[in-house]
Each structure stands twice: as C-alpha cells, then as structure tokens.
Short mmCIF file of C-alpha atoms and ligand atoms in Angstrom, two decimals:
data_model
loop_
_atom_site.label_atom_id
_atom_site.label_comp_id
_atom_site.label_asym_id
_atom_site.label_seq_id
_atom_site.Cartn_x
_atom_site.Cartn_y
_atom_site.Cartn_z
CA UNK O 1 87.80 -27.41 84.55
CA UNK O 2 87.02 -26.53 80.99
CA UNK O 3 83.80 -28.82 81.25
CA UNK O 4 82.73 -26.46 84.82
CA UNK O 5 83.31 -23.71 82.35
CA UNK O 6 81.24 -25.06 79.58
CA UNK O 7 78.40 -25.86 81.49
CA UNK O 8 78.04 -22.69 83.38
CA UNK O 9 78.20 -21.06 79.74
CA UNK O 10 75.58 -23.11 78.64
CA UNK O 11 72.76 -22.36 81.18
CA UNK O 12 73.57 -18.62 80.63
CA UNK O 13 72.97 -18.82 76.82
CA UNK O 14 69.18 -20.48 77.88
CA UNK O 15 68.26 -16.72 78.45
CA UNK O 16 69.41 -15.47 75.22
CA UNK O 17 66.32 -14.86 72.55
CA UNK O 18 66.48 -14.21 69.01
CA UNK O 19 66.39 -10.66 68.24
CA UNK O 20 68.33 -9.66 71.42
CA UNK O 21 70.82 -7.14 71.68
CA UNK O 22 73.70 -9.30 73.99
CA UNK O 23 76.95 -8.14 75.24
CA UNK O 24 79.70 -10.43 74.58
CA UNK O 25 82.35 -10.22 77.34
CA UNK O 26 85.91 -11.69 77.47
CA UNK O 27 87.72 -14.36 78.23
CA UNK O 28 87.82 -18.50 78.29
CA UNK O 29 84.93 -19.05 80.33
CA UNK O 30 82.61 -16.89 78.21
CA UNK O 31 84.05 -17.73 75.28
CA UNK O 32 82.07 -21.20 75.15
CA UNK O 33 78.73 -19.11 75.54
CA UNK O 34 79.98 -17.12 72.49
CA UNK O 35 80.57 -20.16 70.21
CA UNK O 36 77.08 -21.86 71.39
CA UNK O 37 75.54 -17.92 70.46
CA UNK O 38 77.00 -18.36 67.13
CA UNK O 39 75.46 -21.98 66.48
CA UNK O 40 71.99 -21.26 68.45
CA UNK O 41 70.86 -17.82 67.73
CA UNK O 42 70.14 -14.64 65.61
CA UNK O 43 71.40 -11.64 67.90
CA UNK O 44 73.23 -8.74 67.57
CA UNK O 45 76.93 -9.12 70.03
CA UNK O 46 78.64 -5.97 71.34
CA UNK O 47 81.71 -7.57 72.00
CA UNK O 48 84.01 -6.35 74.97
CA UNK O 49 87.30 -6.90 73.58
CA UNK O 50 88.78 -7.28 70.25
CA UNK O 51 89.79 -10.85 70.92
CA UNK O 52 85.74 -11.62 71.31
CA UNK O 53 85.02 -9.46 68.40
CA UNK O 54 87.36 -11.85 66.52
CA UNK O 55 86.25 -15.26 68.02
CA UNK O 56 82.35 -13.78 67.63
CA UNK O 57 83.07 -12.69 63.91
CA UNK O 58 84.12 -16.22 63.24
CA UNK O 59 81.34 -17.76 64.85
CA UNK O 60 79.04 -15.91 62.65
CA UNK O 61 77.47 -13.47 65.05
CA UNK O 62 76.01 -10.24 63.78
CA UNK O 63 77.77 -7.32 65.40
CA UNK O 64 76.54 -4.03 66.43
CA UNK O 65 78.91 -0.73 68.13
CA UNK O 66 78.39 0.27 71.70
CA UNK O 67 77.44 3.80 70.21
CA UNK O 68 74.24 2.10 68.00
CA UNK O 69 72.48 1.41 71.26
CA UNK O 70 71.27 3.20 74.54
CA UNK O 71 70.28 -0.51 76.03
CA UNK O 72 71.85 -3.58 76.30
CA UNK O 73 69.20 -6.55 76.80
CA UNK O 74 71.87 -9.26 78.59
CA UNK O 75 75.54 -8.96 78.67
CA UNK O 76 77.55 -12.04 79.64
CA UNK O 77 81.01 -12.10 81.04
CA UNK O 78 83.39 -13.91 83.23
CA UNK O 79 84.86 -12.89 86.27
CA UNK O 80 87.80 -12.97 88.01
CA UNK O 81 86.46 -13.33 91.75
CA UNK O 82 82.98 -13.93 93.12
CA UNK O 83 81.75 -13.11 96.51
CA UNK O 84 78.53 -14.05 98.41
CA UNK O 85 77.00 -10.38 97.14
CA UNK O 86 77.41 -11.44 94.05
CA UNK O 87 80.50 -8.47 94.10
CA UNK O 88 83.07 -9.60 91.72
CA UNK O 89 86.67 -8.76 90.66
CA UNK O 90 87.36 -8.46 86.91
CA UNK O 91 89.89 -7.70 84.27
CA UNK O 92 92.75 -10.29 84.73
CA UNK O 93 92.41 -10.54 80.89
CA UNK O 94 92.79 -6.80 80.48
CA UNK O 95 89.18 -6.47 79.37
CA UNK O 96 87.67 -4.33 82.30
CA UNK O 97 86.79 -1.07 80.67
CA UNK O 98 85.05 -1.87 77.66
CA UNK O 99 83.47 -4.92 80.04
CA UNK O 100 82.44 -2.15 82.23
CA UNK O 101 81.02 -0.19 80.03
CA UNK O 102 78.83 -2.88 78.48
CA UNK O 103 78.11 -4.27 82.07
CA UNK O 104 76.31 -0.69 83.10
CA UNK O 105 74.29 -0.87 80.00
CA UNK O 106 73.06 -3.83 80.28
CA UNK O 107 69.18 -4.76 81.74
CA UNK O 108 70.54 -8.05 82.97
CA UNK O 109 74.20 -9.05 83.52
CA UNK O 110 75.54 -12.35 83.86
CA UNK O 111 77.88 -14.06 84.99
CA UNK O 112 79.73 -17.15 84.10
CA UNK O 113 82.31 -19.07 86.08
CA UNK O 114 83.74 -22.52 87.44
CA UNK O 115 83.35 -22.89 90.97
CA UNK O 116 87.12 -21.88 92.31
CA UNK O 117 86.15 -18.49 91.27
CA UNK O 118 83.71 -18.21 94.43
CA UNK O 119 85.55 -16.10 97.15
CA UNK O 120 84.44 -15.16 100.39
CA UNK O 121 85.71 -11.80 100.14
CA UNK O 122 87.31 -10.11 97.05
CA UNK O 123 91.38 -9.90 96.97
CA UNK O 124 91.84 -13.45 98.41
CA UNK O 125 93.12 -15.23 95.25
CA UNK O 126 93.17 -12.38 92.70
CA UNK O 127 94.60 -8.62 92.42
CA UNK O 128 92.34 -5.65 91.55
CA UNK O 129 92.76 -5.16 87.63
CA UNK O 130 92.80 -1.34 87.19
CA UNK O 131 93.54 0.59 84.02
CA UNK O 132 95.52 3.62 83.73
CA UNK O 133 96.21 6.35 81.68
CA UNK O 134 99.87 6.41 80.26
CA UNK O 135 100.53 10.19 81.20
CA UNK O 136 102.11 9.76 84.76
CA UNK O 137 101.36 5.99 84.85
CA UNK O 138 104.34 5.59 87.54
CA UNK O 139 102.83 8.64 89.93
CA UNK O 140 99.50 6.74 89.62
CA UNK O 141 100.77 3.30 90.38
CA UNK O 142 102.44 5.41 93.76
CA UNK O 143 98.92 6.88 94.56
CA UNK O 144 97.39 2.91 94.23
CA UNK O 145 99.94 2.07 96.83
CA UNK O 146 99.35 4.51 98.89
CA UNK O 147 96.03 2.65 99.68
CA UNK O 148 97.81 -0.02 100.48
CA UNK O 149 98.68 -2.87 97.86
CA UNK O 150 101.85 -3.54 95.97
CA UNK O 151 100.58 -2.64 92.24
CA UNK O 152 102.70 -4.29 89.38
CA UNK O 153 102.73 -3.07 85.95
CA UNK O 154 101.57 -5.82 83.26
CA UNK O 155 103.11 -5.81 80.02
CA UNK O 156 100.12 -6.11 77.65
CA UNK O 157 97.90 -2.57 77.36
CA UNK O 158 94.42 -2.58 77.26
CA UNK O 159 92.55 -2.12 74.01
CA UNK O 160 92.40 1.55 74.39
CA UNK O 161 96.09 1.95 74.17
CA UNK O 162 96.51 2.57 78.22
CA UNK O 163 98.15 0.58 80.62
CA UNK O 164 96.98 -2.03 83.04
CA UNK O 165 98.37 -2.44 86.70
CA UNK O 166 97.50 -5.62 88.87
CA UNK O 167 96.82 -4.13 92.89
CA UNK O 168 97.49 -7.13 95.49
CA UNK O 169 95.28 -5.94 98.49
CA UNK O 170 94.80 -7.96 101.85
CA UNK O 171 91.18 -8.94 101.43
CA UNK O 172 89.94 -7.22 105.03
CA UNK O 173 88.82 -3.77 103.48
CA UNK O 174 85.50 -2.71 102.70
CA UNK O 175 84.90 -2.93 98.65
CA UNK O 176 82.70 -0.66 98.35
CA UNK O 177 84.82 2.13 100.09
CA UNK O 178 88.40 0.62 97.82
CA UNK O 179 86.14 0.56 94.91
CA UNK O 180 85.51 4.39 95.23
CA UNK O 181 89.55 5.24 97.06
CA UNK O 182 90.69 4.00 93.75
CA UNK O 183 88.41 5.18 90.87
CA UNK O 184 88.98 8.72 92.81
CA UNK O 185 92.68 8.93 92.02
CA UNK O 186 93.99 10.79 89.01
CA UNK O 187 94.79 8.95 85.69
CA UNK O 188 92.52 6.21 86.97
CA UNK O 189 90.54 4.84 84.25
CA UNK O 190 88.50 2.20 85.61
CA UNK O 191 89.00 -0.48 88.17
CA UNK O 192 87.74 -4.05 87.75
CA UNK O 193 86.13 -4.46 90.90
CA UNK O 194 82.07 -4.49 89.83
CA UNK O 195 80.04 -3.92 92.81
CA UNK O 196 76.24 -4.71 92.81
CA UNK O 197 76.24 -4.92 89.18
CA UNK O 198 75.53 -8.57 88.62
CA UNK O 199 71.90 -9.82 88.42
CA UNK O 200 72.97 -13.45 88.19
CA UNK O 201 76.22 -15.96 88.40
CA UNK O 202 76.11 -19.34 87.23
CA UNK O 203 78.77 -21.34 88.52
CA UNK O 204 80.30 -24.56 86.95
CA UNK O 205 81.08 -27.10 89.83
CA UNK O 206 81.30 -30.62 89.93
CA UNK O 207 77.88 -31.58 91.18
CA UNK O 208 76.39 -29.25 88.55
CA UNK O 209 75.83 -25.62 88.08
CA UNK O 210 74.90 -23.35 90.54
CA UNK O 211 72.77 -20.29 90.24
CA UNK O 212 73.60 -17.23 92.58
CA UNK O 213 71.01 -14.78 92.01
CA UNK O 214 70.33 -11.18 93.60
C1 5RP W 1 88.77 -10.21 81.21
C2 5RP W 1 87.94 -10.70 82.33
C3 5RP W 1 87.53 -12.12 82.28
O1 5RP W 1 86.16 -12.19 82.22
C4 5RP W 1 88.06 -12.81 83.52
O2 5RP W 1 89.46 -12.64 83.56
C5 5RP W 1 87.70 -14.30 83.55
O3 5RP W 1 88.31 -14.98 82.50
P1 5RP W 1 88.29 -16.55 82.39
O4 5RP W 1 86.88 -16.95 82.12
O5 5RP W 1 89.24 -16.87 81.27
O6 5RP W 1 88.79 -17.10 83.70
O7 5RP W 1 87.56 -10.00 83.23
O8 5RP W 1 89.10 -8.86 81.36
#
C-alpha cells in the first residue's frame, strides 16, 4: 500500500517547477510528495495543516502564508474518496478547511491516492468530514442528521480550534445537492466533500499509476 502511495506521489511532483508557489496538503499519501519536494525542488509550500507545515519545515521547504498570495500555481492533496467525476470526499485527517481553502486557490489541483480510494459514488466506504463551529456544536450535529446520516463527534479539533463531526450517509443522494444541504446549515464551517474541484488524480495501483484527468 505505502509503495501505491509513493508512486502516485511521485508522478504528481513531475509537474512541480522551481519557482512555483505549491500547496502542500495533508496526510500519508501526500506526505511522500512533500519529502521528494524537499529533496527535488526550490518552491515556496503553503502547507494545509500544521502537521505538513512541520514535516515540510523539516524537509527544508521554503514556506510562504496563505495571506502572501492571491494564486496558488498547484496544490497537492490526498483524498478520502474518489469518484468517476473526479468528485472526492476529504478531511478524514481533520484537514478539510485549510485544504479547502488552498484547493480553491489553486490553478491546478491534484490529487494523490492508492487505488482503494476509487469509489463509484461518494459515502460508500467513507463519512462526510465536516467542521463545525463549537457554539451549538450539538444543535448542528441535530441539523446534519436531519439530512439524513448518523454524525459522530471526533475527539481531535481541527486546527482552527472547532470541532470535527464524521456524517455516515447512504451513498444514493445527489452530491452536489448534499454538498450545498450541508454547507447551508448554521455553524457549518466547511464540509469535505470537493466537487468539480480537481483537475487531475493520480492513482497508485498495482499495475502502475493511473491518471484520471477532467
Ligand atoms: C486530511 C485529508 C487527507 O488528504 C485524506 O484523509 C487522505 O489521507 P491519506 O493519504 O493518509 O489516506 O483529507 O484532512
């Protein structure tokens, strides 16, 4: 598995240049792109979490802030979930905001998985990762089930100090229209389900990596 990972990471970091401005997501997957970043090339990282800003300050990558930049040139990140659309369901590390964030800012944004990420539709192996805001936390959770999952409360909070809920929905819905049910609910921060947001997924499987491509 780790190998699937690796070599998915690696064919991403072929379209990193020197001099780019590259957002570093989260997680294990990615985390081999980061490491071949810091041996390979002279970029400035905006990392997504502070875990990557750690791991990428150790491999010796230059950071920048979000706020220094209006543009991103390539943003990599893991995922969660992958569908046929290239949709995908993020945020099982507790990343999704910040990933989010640098995801929408980004001029390309890719993707990096093993191949038992690929889904046919989102929800069939992982929840929806959402973040909340701790003021009323519990009447939000009530208002996520009200759309129809069971919504557990993790223990670790995100980054920015707020909670994070895991939403176990039967995968028959329409994302798009659960995407925009739950971002529409009060003390919602963010969800991680990333519709049409991915330009590219390279996927670590065992007869090689394949590209997905919009
Ligand atoms: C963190 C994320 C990660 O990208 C996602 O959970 C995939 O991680 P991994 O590569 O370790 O499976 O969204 O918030």
């Amino acid at each position: 598995m780790e190998e699937l990972k690796r070599s998915a990471a690696e064919k991403a970091v072929e379209l990193i240049e020197n001099g780019m401005v590259v957002g570093l997501g989260t997680g294990s997957t990615v985390s081999y792109a980061i490491k071949l970043i810091g041996k390979t090339r002279k970029v400035t990282g905006v990392p997504t979490s502070v875990e990557t800003e750690k791991l990428a300050k150790k491999c010796g990558i230059r950071l920048g802030s979000i706020e220094d930049f209006d543009v991103i040139d390539i943003d990599i990140d893991g995922a969660d979930e992958i569908d046929g659309s290239l949709n995908l369901s993020k945020g099982l590390g507790g990343a999704l905001y910040r990933e989010k964030v640098v995801a929408l800012m980004s001029k390309t944004f890719v993707v990096v998985a093993d191949e038992s990420k690929l889904v046919e539709k989102l929800c069939e192996k992982a929840p929806v990762s959402v973040e909340l805001l701790p003021f009323g936390y519990r009447r939000t959770m009530r208002e996520l089930e009200s759309l129809g999952c069971r919504c557990v409360l993790r223990e670790k909070r995100s980054d920015n100090g707020n909670m994070l809920v895991s939403c176990y929905f039967e995968p028959l819905q329409s994302i798009e229209d659960l995407a925009k049910e739950i971002k529409s609910i009060t003390g919602v921060v963010e969800h991680g389900l990333f519709i049409g947001m991915a330009s590219k997924c390279f996927i670590g499987g065992r007869r090689g990596v394949i590209t997905l491509e919009r």
